[in-house]
PDB file of C-alpha atoms in Angstrom:
ATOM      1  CA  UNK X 193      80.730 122.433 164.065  1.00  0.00           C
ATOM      2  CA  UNK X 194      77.049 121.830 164.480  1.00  0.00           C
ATOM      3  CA  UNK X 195      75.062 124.952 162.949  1.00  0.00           C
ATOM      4  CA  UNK X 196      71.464 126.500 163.647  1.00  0.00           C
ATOM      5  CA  UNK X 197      71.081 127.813 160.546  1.00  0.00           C
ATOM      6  CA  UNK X 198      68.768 126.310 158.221  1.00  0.00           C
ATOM      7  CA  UNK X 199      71.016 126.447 155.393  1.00  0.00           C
ATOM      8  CA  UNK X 200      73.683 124.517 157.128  1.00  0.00           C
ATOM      9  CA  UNK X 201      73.320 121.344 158.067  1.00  0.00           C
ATOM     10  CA  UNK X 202      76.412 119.478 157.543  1.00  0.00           C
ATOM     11  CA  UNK X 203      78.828 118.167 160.137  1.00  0.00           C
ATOM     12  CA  UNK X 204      82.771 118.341 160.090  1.00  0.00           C
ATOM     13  CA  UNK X 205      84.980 117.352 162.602  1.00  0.00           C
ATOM     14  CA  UNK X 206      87.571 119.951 163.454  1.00  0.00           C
ATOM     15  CA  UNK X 207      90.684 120.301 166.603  1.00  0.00           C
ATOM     16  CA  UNK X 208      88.365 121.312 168.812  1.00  0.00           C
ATOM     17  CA  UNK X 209      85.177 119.579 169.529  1.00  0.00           C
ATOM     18  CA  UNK X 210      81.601 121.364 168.783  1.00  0.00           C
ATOM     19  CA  UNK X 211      78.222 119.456 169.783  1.00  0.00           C
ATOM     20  CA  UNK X 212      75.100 121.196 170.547  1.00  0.00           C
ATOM     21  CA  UNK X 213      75.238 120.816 174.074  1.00  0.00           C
ATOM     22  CA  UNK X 214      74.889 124.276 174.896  1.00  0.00           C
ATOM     23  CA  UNK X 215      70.538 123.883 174.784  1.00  0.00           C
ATOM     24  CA  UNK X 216      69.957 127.340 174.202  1.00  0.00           C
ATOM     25  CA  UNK X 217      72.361 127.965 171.267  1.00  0.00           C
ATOM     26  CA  UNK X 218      71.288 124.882 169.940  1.00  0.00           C
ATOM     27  CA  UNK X 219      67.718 125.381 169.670  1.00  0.00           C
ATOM     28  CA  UNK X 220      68.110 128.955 167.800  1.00  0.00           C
ATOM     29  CA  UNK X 221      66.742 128.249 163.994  1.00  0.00           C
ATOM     30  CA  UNK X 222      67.581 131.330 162.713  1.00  0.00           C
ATOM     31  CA  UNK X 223      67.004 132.373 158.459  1.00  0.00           C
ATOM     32  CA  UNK X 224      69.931 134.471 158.000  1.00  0.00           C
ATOM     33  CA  UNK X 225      72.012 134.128 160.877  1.00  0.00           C
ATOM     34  CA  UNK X 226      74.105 131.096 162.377  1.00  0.00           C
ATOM     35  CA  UNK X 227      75.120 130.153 165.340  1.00  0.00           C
ATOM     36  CA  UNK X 228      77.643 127.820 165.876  1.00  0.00           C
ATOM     37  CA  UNK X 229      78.548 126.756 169.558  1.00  0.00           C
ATOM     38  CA  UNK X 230      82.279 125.460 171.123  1.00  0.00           C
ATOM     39  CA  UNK X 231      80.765 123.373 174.003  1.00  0.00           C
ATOM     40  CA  UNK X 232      84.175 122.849 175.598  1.00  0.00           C
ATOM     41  CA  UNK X 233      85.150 126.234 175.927  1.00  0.00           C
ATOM     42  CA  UNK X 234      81.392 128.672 175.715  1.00  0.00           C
ATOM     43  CA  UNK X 235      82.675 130.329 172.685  1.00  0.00           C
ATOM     44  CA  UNK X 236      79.649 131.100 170.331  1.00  0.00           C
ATOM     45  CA  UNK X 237      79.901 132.035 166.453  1.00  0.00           C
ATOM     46  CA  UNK X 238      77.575 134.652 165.443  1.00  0.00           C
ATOM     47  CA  UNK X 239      77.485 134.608 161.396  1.00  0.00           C
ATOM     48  CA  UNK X 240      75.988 136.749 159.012  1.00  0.00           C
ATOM     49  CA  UNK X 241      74.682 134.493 157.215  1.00  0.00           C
ATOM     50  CA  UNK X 242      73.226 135.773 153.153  1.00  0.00           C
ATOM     51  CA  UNK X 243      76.634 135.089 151.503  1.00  0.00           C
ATOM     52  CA  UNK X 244      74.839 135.371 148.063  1.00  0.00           C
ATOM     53  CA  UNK X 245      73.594 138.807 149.018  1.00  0.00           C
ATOM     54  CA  UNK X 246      76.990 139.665 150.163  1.00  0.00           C
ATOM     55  CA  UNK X 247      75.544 139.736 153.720  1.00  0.00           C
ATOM     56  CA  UNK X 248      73.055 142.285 153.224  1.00  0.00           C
ATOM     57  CA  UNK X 249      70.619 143.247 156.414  1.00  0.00           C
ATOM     58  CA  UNK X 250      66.779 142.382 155.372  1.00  0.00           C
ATOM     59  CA  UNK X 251      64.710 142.661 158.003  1.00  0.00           C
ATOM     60  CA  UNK X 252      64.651 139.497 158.933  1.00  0.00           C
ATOM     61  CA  UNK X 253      67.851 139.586 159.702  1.00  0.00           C
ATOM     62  CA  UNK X 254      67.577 142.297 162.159  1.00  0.00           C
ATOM     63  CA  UNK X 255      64.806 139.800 163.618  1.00  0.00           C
ATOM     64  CA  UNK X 256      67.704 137.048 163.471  1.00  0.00           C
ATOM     65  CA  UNK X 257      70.234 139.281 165.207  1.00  0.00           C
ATOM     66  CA  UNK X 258      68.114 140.344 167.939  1.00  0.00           C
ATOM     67  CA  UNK X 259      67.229 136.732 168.857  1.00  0.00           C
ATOM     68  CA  UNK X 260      70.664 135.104 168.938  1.00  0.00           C
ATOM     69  CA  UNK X 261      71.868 137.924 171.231  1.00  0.00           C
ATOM     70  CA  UNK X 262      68.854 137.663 173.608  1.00  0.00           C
ATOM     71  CA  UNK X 263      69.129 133.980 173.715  1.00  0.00           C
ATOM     72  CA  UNK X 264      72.651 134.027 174.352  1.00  0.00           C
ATOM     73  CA  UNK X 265      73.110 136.693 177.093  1.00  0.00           C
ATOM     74  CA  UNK X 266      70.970 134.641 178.652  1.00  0.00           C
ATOM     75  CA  UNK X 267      72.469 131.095 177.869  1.00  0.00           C
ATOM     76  CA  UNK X 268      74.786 129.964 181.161  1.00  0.00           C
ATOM     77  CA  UNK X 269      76.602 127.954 178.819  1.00  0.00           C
ATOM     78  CA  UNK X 270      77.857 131.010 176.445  1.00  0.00           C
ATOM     79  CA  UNK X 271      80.575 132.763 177.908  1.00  0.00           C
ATOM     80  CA  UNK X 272      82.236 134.640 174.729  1.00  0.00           C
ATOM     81  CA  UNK X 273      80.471 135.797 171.094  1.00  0.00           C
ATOM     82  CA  UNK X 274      82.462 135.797 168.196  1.00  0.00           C
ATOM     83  CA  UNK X 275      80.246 137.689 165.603  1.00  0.00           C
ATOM     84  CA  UNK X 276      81.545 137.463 162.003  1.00  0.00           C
ATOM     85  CA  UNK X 277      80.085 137.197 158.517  1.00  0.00           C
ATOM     86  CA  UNK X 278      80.274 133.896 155.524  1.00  0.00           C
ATOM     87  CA  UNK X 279      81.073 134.997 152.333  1.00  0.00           C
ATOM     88  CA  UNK X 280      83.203 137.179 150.766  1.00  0.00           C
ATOM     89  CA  UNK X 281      82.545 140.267 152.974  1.00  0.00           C
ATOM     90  CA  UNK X 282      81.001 141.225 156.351  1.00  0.00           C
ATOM     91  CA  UNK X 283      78.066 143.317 154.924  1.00  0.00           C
ATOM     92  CA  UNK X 284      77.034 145.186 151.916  1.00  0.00           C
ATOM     93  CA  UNK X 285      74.702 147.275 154.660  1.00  0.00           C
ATOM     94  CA  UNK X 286      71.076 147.536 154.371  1.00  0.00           C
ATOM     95  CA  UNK X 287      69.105 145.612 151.639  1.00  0.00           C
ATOM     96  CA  UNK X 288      67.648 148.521 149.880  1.00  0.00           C
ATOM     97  CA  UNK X 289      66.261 145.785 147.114  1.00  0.00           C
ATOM     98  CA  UNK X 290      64.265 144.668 150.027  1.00  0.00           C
ATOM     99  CA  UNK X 291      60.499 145.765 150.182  1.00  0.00           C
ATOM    100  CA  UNK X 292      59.853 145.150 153.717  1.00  0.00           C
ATOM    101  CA  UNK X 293      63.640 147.353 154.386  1.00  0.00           C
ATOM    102  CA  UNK X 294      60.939 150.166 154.469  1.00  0.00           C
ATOM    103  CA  UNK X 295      57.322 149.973 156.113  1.00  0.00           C
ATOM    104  CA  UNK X 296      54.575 149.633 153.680  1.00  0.00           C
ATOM    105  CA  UNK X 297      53.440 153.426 152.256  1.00  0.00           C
ATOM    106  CA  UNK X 298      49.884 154.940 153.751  1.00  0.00           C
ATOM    107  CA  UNK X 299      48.201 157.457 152.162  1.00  0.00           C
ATOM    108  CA  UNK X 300      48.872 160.272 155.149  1.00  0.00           C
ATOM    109  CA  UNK X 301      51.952 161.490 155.916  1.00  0.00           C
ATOM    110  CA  UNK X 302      52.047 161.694 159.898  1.00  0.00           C
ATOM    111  CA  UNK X 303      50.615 158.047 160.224  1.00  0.00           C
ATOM    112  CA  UNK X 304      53.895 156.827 158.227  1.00  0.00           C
ATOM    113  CA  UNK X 305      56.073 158.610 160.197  1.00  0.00           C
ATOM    114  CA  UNK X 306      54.313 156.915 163.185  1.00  0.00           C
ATOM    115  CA  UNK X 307      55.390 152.796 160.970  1.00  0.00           C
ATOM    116  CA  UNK X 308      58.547 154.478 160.383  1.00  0.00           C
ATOM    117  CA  UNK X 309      59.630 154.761 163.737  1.00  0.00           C
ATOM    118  CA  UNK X 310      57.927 151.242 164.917  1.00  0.00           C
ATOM    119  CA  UNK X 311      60.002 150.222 161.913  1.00  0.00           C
ATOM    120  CA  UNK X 312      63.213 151.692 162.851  1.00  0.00           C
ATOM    121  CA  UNK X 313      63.179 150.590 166.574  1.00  0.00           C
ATOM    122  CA  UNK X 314      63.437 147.354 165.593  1.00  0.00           C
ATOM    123  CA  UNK X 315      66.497 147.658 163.502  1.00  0.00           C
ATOM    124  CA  UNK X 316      67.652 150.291 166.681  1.00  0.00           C
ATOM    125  CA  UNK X 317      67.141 146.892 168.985  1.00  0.00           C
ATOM    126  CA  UNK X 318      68.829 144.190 167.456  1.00  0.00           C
ATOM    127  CA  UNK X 319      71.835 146.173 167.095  1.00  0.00           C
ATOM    128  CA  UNK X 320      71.410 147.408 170.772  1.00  0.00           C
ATOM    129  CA  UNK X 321      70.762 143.141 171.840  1.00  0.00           C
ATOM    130  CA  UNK X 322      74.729 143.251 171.362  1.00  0.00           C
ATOM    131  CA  UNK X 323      75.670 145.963 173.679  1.00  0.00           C
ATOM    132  CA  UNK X 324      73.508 144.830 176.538  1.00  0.00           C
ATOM    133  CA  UNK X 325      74.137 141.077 176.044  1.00  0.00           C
ATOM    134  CA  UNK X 326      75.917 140.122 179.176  1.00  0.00           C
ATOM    135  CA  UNK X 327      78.721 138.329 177.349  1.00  0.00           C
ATOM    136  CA  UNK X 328      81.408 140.541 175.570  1.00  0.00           C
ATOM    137  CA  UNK X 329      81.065 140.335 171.965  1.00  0.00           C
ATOM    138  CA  UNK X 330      84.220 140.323 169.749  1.00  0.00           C
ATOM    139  CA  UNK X 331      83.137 141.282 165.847  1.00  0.00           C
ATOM    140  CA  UNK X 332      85.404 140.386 163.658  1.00  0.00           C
ATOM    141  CA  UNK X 333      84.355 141.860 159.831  1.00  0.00           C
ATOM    142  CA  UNK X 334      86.457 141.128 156.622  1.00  0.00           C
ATOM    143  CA  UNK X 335      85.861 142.712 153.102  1.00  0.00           C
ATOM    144  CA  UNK X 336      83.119 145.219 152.934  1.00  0.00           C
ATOM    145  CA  UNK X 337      81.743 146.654 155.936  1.00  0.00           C
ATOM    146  CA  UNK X 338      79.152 149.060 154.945  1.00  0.00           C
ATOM    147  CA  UNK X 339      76.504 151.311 155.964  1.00  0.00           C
ATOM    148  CA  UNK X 340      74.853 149.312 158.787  1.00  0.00           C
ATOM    149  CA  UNK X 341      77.694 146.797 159.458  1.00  0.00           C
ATOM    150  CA  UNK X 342      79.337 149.984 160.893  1.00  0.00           C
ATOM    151  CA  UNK X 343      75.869 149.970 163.147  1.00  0.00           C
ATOM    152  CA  UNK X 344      76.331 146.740 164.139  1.00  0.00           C
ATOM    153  CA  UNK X 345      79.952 146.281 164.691  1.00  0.00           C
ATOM    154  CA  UNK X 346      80.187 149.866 166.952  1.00  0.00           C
ATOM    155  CA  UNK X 347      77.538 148.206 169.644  1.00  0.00           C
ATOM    156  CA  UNK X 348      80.309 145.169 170.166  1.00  0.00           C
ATOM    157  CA  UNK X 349      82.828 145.316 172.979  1.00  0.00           C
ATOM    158  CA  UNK X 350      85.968 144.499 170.824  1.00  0.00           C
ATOM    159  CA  UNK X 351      86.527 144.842 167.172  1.00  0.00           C
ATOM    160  CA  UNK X 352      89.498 142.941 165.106  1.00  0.00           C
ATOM    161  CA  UNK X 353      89.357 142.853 161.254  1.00  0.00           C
ATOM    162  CA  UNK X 354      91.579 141.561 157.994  1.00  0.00           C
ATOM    163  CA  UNK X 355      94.046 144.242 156.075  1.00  0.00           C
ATOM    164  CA  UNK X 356      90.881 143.450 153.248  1.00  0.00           C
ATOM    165  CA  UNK X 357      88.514 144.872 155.014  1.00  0.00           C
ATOM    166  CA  UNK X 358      87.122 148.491 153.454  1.00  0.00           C
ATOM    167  CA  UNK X 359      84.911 150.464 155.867  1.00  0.00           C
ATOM    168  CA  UNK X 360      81.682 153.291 155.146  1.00  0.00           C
ATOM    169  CA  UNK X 361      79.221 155.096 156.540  1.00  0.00           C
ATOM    170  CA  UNK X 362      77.319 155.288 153.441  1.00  0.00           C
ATOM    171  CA  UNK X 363      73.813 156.418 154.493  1.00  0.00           C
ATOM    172  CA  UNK X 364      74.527 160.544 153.330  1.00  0.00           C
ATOM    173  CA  UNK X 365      75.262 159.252 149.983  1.00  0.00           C
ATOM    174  CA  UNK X 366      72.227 157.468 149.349  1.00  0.00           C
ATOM    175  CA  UNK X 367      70.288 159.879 151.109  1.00  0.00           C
ATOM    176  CA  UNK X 368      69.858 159.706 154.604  1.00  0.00           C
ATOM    177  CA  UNK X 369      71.358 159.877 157.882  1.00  0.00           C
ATOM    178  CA  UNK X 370      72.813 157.005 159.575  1.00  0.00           C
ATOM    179  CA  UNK X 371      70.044 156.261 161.920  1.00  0.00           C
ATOM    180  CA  UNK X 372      70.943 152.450 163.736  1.00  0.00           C
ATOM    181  CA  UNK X 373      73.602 153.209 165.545  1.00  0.00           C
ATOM    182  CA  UNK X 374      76.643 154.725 164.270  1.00  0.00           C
ATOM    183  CA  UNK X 375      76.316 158.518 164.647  1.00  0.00           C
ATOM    184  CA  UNK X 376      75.749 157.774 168.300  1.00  0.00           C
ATOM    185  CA  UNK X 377      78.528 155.713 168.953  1.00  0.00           C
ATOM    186  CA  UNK X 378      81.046 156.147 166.896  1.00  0.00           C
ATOM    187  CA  UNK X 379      82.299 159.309 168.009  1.00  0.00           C
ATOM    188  CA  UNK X 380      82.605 157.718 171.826  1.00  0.00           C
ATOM    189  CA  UNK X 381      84.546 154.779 170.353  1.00  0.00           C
ATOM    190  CA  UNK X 382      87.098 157.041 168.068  1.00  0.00           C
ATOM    191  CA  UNK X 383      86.865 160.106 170.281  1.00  0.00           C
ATOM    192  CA  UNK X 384      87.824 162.508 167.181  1.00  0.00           C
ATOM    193  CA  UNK X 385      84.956 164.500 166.224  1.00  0.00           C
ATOM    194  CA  UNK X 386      85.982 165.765 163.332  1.00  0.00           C
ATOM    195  CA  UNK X 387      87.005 162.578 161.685  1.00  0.00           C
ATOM    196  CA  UNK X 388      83.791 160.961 162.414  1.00  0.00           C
ATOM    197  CA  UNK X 389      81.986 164.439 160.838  1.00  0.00           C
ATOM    198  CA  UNK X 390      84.243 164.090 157.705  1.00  0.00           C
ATOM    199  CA  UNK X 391      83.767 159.870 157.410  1.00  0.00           C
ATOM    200  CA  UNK X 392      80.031 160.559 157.668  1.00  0.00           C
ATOM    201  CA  UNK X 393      79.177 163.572 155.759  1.00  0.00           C
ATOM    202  CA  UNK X 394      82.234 162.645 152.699  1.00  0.00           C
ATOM    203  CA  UNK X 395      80.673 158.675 153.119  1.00  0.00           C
ATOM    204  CA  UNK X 396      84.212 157.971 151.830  1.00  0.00           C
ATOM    205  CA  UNK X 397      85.379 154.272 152.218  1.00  0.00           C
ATOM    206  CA  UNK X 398      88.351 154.096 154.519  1.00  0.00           C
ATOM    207  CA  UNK X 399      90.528 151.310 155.105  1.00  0.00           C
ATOM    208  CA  UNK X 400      91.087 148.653 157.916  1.00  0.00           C
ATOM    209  CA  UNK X 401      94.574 150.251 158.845  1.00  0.00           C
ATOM    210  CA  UNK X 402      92.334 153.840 159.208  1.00  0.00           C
ATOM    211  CA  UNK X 403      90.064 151.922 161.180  1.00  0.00           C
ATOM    212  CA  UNK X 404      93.061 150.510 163.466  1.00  0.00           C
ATOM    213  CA  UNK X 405      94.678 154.376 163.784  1.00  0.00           C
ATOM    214  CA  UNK X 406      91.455 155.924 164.851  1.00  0.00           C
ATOM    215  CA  UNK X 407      90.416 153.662 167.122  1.00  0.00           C
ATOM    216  CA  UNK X 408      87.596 151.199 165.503  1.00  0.00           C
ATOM    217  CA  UNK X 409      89.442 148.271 165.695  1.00  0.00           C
ATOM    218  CA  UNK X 410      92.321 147.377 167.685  1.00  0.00           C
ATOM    219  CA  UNK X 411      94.397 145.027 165.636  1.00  0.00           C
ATOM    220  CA  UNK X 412      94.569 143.923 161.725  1.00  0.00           C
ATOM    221  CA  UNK X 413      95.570 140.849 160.499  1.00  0.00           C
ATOM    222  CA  UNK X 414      96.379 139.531 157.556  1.00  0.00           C
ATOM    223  CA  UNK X 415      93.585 137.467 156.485  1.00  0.00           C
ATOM    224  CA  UNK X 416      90.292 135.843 157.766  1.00  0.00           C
ATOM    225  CA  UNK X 417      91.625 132.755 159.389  1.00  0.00           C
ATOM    226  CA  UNK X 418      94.484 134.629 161.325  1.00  0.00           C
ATOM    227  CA  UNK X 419      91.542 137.453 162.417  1.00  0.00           C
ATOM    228  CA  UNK X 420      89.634 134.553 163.593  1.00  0.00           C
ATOM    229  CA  UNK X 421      92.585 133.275 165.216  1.00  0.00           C
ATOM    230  CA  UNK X 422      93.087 136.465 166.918  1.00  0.00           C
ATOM    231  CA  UNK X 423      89.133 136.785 168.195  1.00  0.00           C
ATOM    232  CA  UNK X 424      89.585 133.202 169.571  1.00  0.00           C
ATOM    233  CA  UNK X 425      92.769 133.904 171.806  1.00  0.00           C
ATOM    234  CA  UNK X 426      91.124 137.650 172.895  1.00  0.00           C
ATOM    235  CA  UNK X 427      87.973 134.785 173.818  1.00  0.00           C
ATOM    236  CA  UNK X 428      90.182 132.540 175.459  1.00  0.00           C
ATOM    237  CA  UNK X 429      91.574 135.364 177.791  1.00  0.00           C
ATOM    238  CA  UNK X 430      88.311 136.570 178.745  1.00  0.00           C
ATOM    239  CA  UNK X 431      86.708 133.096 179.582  1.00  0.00           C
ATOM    240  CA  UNK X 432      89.298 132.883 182.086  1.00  0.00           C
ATOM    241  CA  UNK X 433      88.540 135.385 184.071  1.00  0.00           C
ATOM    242  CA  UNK X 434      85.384 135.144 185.975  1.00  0.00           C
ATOM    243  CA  UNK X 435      81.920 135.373 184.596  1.00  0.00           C
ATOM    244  CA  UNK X 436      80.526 137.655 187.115  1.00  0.00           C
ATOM    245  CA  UNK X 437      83.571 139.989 186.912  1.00  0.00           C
ATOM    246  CA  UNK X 438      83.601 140.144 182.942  1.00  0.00           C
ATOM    247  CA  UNK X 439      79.641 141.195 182.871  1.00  0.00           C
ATOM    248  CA  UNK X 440      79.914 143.412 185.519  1.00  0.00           C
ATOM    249  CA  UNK X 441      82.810 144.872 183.458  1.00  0.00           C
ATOM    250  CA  UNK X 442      80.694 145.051 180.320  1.00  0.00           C
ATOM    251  CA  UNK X 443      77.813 146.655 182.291  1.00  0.00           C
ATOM    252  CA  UNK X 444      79.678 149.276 184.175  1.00  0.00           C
ATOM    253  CA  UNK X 445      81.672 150.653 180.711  1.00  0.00           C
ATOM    254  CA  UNK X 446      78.927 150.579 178.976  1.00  0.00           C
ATOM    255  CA  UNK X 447      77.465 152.979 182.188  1.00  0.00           C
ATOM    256  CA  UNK X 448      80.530 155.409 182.836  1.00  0.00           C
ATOM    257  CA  UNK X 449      80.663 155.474 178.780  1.00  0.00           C
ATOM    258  CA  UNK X 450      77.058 157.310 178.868  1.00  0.00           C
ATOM    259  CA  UNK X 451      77.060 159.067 182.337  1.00  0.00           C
ATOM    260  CA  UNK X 452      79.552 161.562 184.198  1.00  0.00           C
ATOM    261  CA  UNK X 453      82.119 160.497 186.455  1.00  0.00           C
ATOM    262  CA  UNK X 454      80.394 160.749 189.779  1.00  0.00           C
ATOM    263  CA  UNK X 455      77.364 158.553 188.726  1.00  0.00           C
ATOM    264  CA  UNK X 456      80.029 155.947 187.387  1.00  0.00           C
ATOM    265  CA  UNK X 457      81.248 155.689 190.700  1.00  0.00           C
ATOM    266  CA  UNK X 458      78.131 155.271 192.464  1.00  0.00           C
ATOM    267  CA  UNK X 459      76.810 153.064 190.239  1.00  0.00           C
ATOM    268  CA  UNK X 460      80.206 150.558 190.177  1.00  0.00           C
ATOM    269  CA  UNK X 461      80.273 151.106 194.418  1.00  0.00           C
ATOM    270  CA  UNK X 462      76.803 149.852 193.853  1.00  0.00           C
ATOM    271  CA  UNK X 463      76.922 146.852 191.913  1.00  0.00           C
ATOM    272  CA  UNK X 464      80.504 145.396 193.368  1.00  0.00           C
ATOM    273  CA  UNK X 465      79.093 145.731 196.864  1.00  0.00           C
ATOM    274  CA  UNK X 466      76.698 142.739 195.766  1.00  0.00           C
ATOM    275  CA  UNK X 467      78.542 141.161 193.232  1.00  0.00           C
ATOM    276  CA  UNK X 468      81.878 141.288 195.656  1.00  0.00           C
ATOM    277  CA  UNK X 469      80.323 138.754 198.033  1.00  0.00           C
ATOM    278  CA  UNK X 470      80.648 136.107 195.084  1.00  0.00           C
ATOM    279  CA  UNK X 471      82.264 133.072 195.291  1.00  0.00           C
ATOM    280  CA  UNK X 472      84.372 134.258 192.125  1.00  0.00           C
ATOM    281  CA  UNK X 473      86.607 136.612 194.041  1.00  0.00           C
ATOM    282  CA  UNK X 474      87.306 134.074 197.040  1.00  0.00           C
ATOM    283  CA  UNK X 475      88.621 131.154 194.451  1.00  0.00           C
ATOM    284  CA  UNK X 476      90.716 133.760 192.109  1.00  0.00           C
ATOM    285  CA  UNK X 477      92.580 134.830 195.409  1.00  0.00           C
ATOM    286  CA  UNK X 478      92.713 131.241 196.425  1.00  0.00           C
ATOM    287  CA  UNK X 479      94.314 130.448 192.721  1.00  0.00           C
ATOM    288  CA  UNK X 480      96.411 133.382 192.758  1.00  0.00           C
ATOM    289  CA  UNK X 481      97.925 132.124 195.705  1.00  0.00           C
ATOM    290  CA  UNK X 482      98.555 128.857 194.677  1.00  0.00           C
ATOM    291  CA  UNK X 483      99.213 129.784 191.413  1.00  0.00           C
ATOM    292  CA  UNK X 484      96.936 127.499 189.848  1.00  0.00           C
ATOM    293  CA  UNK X 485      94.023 128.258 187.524  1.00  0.00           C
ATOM    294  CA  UNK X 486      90.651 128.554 189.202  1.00  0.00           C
ATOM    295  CA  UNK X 487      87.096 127.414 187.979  1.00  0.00           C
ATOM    296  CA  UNK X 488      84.221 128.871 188.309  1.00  0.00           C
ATOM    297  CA  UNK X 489      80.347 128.394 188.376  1.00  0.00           C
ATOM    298  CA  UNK X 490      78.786 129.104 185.224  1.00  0.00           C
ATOM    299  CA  UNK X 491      76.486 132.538 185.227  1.00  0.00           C
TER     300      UNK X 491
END
């Protein structure tokens, strides 16, 4: 593993081999996040990286987030995310013993409204970086997952966690509404109203297997290494497949998830009557064929 974060700078040799050949990966120096790149397959960690604060989200690690995302959607190299965090939990959610969490006070009360929301869009962004990164993101939390790890994890394409893991939305009990992401997509992951009303209004802790029956995730496992194992073979799955097809797939549920039917349509006739003339489609026909495995062009 070769790491970008500045905390890490070690070198261990492990089955597969890691170098920092993919350039844009490589040259992220990120504070609280790192970024860990698989050159032989375009697998990319993505780790929350405060252990000692039990992973909670200063605002420089919103800054973090929103970089390594940007950089990697557009990084040819990257073809898979694996976003997880070190320690001994995901996130504790938003570091409220943080002074810059919250902009600075002004004297008048519409003006700080006004560096609230400034404020707030850039928490609202780096979550966002993850859903419109062009390479699926598989998040893969283990022990708590609080407040704003539920934020973060919702704008991901695929979600796997540990039997450890212990889930809230716990903005309504410390006075607030969840404001980075959750209320808005939770309820089109789960697709049960009511539970999502009761999990954010109660801010109850539920567990990873109440996670796994509402929808949230789609598998447990027993601990972090066989989660990670799991998020590696989902990765391996999807690298196969071509590039093109996989963010075209990305793009066009993340469309028909916020649009009606007939605009879905249009919008998919649109984009595969370009992206149908690729090269992709001609060698996975030719592979299919010959039942071999084809290999395509980087994106």
């Amino acid at each position: 593993y070769i790491s970008t974060a500045t905390t890490t700078t070690t070198t261990t040799t492990t089955t597969a081999t890691y170098t920092s050949s993919i350039n844009m990966a490589a040259s992220l120096n990120l504070e609280t996040v790192a970024v860990t790149a698989d050159t032989e397959s375009g697998i990319v960690r993505v780790e929350l990286n405060r252990p000692k604060n039990l992973n909670a989200m200063n605002m420089q690690l919103f800054m973090d987030v929103r970089k390594a995302f940007d950089t990697l959607s557009e990084d040819p190299d990257c073809r898979v995310i694996i976003l997880s965090g070190r320690g001994k939990g995901f996130t504790a959610g938003l570091d409220v013993l943080e002074p810059k969490s919250l902009p600075a006070p002004t004297p008048e009360v519409s003006r700080y409204g006004f560096n609230f929301m400034k404020h707030l869009t850039i928490m609202q962004d780096a979550f966002s970086a993850a859903e419109s990164c062009l390479k699926p993101v598989i998040a893969v939390p283990h022990g708590p997952c609080i407040g704003a790890g539920i934020d973060l994890i919702t704008a991901c394409d695929v979600r796997v966690c540990t039997a450890s893991t212990v889930f809230s939305i716990r903005e309504a009990a410390v006075g607030l509404a969840a404001d980075v992401g959750t209320l808005a997509r939770l309820p089109k992951i789960v697709g049960n109203e009511s539970l999502v009303r009761e999990l954010a209004l109660t801010a109850r802790n539920f567990s990873a297997q109440e996670a796994k029956e509402m929808g949230l995730v789609s598998r447990v496992l027993a601990s972090e290494e066989e989660a990670m194992k799991a998020a590696l073979e989902i990765a391996k799955q999807i690298i196969a497949n071509s590039p093109v097809a996989v963010a075209g797939t990305k793009k066009n549920l993340n469309f028909a998830r916020d649009h009606q039917v007939a605009e879905s349509l249009d919008y998919v006739r649109t984009w595969n009557a370009c992206m149908i003339q690729s090269e992709d489609l001609k060698k996975a026909m030719k592979a299919a064929m010959s039942k071999s495995k084809p290999t395509y062009a980087k994106l």
